[in-house]
XYZ file of C-alpha atoms in Angstrom:
311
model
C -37.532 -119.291 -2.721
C -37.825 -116.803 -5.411
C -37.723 -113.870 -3.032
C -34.505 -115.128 -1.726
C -32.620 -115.747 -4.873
C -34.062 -112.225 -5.909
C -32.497 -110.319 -3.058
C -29.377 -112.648 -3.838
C -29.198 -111.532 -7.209
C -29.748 -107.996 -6.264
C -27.154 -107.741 -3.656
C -24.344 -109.247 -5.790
C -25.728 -106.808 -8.536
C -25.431 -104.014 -5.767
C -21.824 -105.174 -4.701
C -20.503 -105.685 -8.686
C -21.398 -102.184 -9.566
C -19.824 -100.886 -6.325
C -16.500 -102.598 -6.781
C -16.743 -101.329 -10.029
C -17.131 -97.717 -9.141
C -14.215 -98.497 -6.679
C -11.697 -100.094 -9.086
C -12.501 -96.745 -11.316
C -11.879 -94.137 -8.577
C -8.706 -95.712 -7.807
C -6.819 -95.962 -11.548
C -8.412 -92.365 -12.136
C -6.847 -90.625 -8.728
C -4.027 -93.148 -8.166
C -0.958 -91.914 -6.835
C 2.113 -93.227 -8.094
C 5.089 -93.282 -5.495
C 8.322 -93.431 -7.226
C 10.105 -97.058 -7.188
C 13.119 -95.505 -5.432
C 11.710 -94.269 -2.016
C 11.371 -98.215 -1.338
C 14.486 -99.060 -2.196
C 15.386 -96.155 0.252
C 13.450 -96.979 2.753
C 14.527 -100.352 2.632
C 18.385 -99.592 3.397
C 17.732 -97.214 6.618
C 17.305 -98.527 9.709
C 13.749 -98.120 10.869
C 14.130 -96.809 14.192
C 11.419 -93.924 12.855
C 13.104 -91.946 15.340
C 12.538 -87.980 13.852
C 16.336 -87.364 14.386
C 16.967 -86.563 10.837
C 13.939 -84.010 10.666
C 11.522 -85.961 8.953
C 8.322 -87.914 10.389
C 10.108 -91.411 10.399
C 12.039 -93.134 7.610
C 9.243 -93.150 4.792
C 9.624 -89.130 5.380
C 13.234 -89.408 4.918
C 13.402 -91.694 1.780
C 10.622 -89.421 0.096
C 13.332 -85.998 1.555
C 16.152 -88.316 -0.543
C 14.567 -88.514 -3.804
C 13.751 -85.456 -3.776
C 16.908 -83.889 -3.180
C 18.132 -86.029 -5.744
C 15.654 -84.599 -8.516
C 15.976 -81.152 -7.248
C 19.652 -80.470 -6.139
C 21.315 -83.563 -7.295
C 22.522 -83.981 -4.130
C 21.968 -85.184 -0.287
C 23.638 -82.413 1.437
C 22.186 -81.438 4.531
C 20.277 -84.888 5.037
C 21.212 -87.139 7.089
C 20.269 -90.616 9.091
C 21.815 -90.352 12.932
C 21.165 -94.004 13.513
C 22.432 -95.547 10.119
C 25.574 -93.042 10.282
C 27.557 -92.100 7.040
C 27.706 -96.322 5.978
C 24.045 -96.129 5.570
C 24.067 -92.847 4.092
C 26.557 -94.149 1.535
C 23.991 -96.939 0.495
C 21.544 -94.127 -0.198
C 23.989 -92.043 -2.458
C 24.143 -95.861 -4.312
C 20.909 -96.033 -4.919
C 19.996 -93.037 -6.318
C 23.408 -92.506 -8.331
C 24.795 -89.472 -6.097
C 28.447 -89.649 -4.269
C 28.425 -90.008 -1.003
C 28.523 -86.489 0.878
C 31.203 -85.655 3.463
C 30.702 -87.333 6.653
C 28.949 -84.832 9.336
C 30.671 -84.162 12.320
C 29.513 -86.363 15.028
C 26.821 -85.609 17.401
C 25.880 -86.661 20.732
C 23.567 -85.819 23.611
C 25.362 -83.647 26.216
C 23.579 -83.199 29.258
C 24.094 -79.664 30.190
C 23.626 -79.684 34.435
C 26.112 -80.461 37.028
C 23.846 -79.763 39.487
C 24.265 -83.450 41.879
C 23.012 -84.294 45.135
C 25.910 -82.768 46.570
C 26.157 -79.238 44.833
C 22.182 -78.730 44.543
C 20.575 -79.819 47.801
C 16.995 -80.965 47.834
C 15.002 -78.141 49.743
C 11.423 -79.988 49.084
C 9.824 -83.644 48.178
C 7.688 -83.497 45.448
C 5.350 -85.911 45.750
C 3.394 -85.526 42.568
C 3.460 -88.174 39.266
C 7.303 -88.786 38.455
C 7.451 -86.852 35.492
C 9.553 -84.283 34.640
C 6.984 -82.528 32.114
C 4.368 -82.515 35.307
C 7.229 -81.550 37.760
C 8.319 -78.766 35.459
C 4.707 -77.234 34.940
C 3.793 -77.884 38.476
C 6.653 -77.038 40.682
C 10.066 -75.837 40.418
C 11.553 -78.992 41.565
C 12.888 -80.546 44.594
C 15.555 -78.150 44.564
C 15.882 -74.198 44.533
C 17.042 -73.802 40.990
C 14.565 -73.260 38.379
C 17.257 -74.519 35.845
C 18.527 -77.618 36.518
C 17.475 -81.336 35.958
C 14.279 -82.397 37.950
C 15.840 -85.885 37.761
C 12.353 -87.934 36.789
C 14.221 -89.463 33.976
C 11.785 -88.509 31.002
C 14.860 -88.515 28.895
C 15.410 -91.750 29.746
C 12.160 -93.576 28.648
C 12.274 -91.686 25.405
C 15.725 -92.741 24.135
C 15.245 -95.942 22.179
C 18.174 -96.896 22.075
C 19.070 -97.374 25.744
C 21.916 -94.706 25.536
C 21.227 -92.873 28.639
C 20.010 -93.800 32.060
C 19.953 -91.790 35.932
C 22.517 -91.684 38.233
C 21.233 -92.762 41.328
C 24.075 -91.092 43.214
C 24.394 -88.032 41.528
C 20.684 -87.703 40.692
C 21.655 -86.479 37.114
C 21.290 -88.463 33.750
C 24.629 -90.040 31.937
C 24.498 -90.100 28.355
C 27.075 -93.077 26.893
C 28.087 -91.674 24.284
C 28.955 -94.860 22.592
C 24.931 -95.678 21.865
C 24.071 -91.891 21.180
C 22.803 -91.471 18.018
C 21.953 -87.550 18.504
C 18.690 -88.556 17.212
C 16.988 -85.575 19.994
C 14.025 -87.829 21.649
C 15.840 -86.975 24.762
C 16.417 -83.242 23.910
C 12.555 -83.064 22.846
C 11.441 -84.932 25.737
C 13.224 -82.653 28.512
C 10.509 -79.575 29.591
C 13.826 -77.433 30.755
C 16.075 -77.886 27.502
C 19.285 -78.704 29.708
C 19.907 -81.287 26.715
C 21.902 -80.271 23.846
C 22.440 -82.204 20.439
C 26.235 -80.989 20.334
C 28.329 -81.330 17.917
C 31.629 -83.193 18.629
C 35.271 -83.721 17.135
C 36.718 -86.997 16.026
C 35.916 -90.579 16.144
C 36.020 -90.427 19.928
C 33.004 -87.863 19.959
C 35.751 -85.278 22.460
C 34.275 -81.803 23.259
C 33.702 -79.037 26.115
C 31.113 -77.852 27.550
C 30.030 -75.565 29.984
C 27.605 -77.464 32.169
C 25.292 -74.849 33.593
C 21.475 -73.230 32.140
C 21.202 -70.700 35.069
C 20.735 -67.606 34.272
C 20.295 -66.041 37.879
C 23.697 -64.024 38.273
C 26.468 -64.701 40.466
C 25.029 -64.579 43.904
C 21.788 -65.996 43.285
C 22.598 -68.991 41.163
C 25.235 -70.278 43.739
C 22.455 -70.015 46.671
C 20.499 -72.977 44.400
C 23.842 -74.511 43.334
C 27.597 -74.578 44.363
C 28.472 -75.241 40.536
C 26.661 -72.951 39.395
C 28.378 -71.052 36.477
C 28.929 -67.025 37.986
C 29.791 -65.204 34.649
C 33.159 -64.518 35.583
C 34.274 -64.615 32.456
C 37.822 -65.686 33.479
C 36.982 -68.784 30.682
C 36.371 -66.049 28.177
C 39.568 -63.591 28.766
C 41.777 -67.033 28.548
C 40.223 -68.594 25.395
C 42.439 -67.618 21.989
C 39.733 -68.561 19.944
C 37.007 -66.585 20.816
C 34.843 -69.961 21.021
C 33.295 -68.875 24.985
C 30.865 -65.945 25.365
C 28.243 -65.109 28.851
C 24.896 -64.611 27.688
C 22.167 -63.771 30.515
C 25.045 -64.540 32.826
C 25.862 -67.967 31.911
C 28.320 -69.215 29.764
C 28.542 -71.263 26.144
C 31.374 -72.519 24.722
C 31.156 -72.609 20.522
C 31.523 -76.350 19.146
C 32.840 -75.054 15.799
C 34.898 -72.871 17.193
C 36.553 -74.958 19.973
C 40.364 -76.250 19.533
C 39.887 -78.939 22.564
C 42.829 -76.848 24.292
C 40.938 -76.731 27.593
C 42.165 -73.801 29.071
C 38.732 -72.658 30.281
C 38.339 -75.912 31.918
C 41.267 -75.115 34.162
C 40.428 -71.748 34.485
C 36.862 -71.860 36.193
C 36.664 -71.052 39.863
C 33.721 -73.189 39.828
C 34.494 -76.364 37.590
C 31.060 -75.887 35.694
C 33.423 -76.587 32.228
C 33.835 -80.231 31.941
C 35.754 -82.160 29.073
C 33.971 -85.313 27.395
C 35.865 -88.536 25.926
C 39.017 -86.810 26.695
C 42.121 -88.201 28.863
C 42.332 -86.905 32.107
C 44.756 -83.846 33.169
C 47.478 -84.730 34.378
C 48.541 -83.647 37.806
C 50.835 -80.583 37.507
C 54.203 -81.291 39.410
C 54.559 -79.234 42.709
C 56.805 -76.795 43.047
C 60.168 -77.559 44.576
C 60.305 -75.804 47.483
C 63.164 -73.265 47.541
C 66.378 -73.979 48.476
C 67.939 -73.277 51.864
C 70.732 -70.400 51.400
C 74.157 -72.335 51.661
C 76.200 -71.382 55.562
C 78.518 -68.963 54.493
C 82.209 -70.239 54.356
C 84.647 -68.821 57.102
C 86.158 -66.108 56.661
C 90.381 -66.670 56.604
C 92.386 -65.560 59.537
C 93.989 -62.491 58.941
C 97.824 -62.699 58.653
C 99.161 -60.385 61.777
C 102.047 -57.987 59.686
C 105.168 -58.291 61.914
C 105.892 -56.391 65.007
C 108.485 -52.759 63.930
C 111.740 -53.646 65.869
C 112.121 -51.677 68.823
C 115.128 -48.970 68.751
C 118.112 -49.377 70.878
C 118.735 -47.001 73.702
């Protein structure tokens, strides 16, 4: 009995001194986290999605603080998923004003390449990834470009914004769930999708939707929509927003005035207009007129006959 309550008493001696050497370490190297990053943290969303640069929301609360101590300001940060309301609530907290609203971004999927213009010259029958596909293979189809269409885009949006077109064999972004937060953009092995910036509440832009950079001839042997560096988009643009570079085509967001010149001016309809009305039909020409039958011409009045001298 004694040998028992001895260890006893020894192991609760053992365990007293080691919480107390514990509770020491910690108030001596303690790290104090500044009140506000919680209250932060607590108005964005959660989604810990990395769109605004930073490894989650905790990373983006801690970026907001210190911004505020530093610049006195949150320019440059922002939260794609909580927008410029949730933004706003940050400003509150830490006693900044609100910055100008960003322009909007959105995931544009830069590849026309469908079932139709970019046949399928193989099957791959490897694991349905695009990231395997890409490091693998070229593809089920001969351009070394495009989308492999395995849809790895698609299980890394959280936010259900985009999804594959069984028909076309491409992925649609809805641009009303977007929140340009670039899980798709990261997740894509062939960088075909582009966090673009877009104008107005509608989220309207223009964009060249083409990554090959074979020229002319070769790119439209993988794909009939292939862009050809004509650069009949560039000679027609007045705002020097379109440039070819390695034979394919990029229209400037910044630059861009929406007039959509280029889109009518491709030979190939690679240039494609998002959240924008469609054209309207140009009227056809009236054919010309059918020259009027000539009127005719009067009679001619005979001029009397001389009189005939007499004998």
């Amino acid at each position: 009995m004694n040998v028992i309550l001895i260890a006893v008493i020894v192991l609760g001696a053992i365990g007293l001194i080691a919480a107390l050497v514990l509770w020491g370490t910690a108030k001596k190297f303690a790290v104090k986290e500044d009140p506000r990053i919680g209250q932060v943290g607590e108005v964005l969303p959660g989604a810990n999605c990395g769109g605004c640069g930073f490894p989650g929301c905790g990373g983006m609360a801690a970026a907001c603080v210190k911004a505020c101590d530093e610049a006195g300001s949150l320019e440059g940060l922002n939260c794609p998923v909580g927008g410029p309301d949730c933004m706003a609530k940050v400003a509150a907290i830490l006693g900044l004003q609100a910055a100008p609203a960003a322009a909007p971004k959105v995931a544009v999927v830069r590849c026309n390449g469908t079932c139709e213009n970019r046949p399928r010259v193989v099957e791959y029958d490897g694991v349905r990834t695009c990231r395997i596909a890409n490091t693998t293979c070229m593809g089920e189809t001969a351009c070394a470009y495009g989308c492999l269409g395995c849809g790895d885009c698609v299980a890394a949006c959280l936010f259900d914004a985009i999804r594959m077109n069984p028909e076309t064999g491409l992925p649609e972004v809805d641009t009303t769930k977007c929140t340009a937060c670039g899980a798709c953009a990261k997740a894509c092995p062939r960088s075909i999708i582009e966090i673009r910036s877009m104008k107005g509440a509608k989220k309207m832009g223009v964009v060249v939707e083409c990554m090959n950079k074979d020229k002319g001839a070769v790119a439209m042997k993988a794909c009939k929509a292939a862009c050809i560096a004509c650069q009949k988009c560039v000679k027609v643009c007045e705002f020097d927003a379109i440039h070819v570079e390695n034979n394919v085509a990029y229209i400037d967001p910044e630059k861009c005035r929406l007039c959509r010149k280029c889109e009518d001016e491709c030979p190939k309809k690679v240039i494609h207009a998002i959240n924008m009305p469609a054209r309207k039909p140009k009227p056809a020409e009236a054919p010309a007129a059918a020259p009027k039958p000539a009127a005719p011409a009067a009679p001619k009045a005979e001029a009397p006959a001389a009189p005939k001298a007499e004998a």
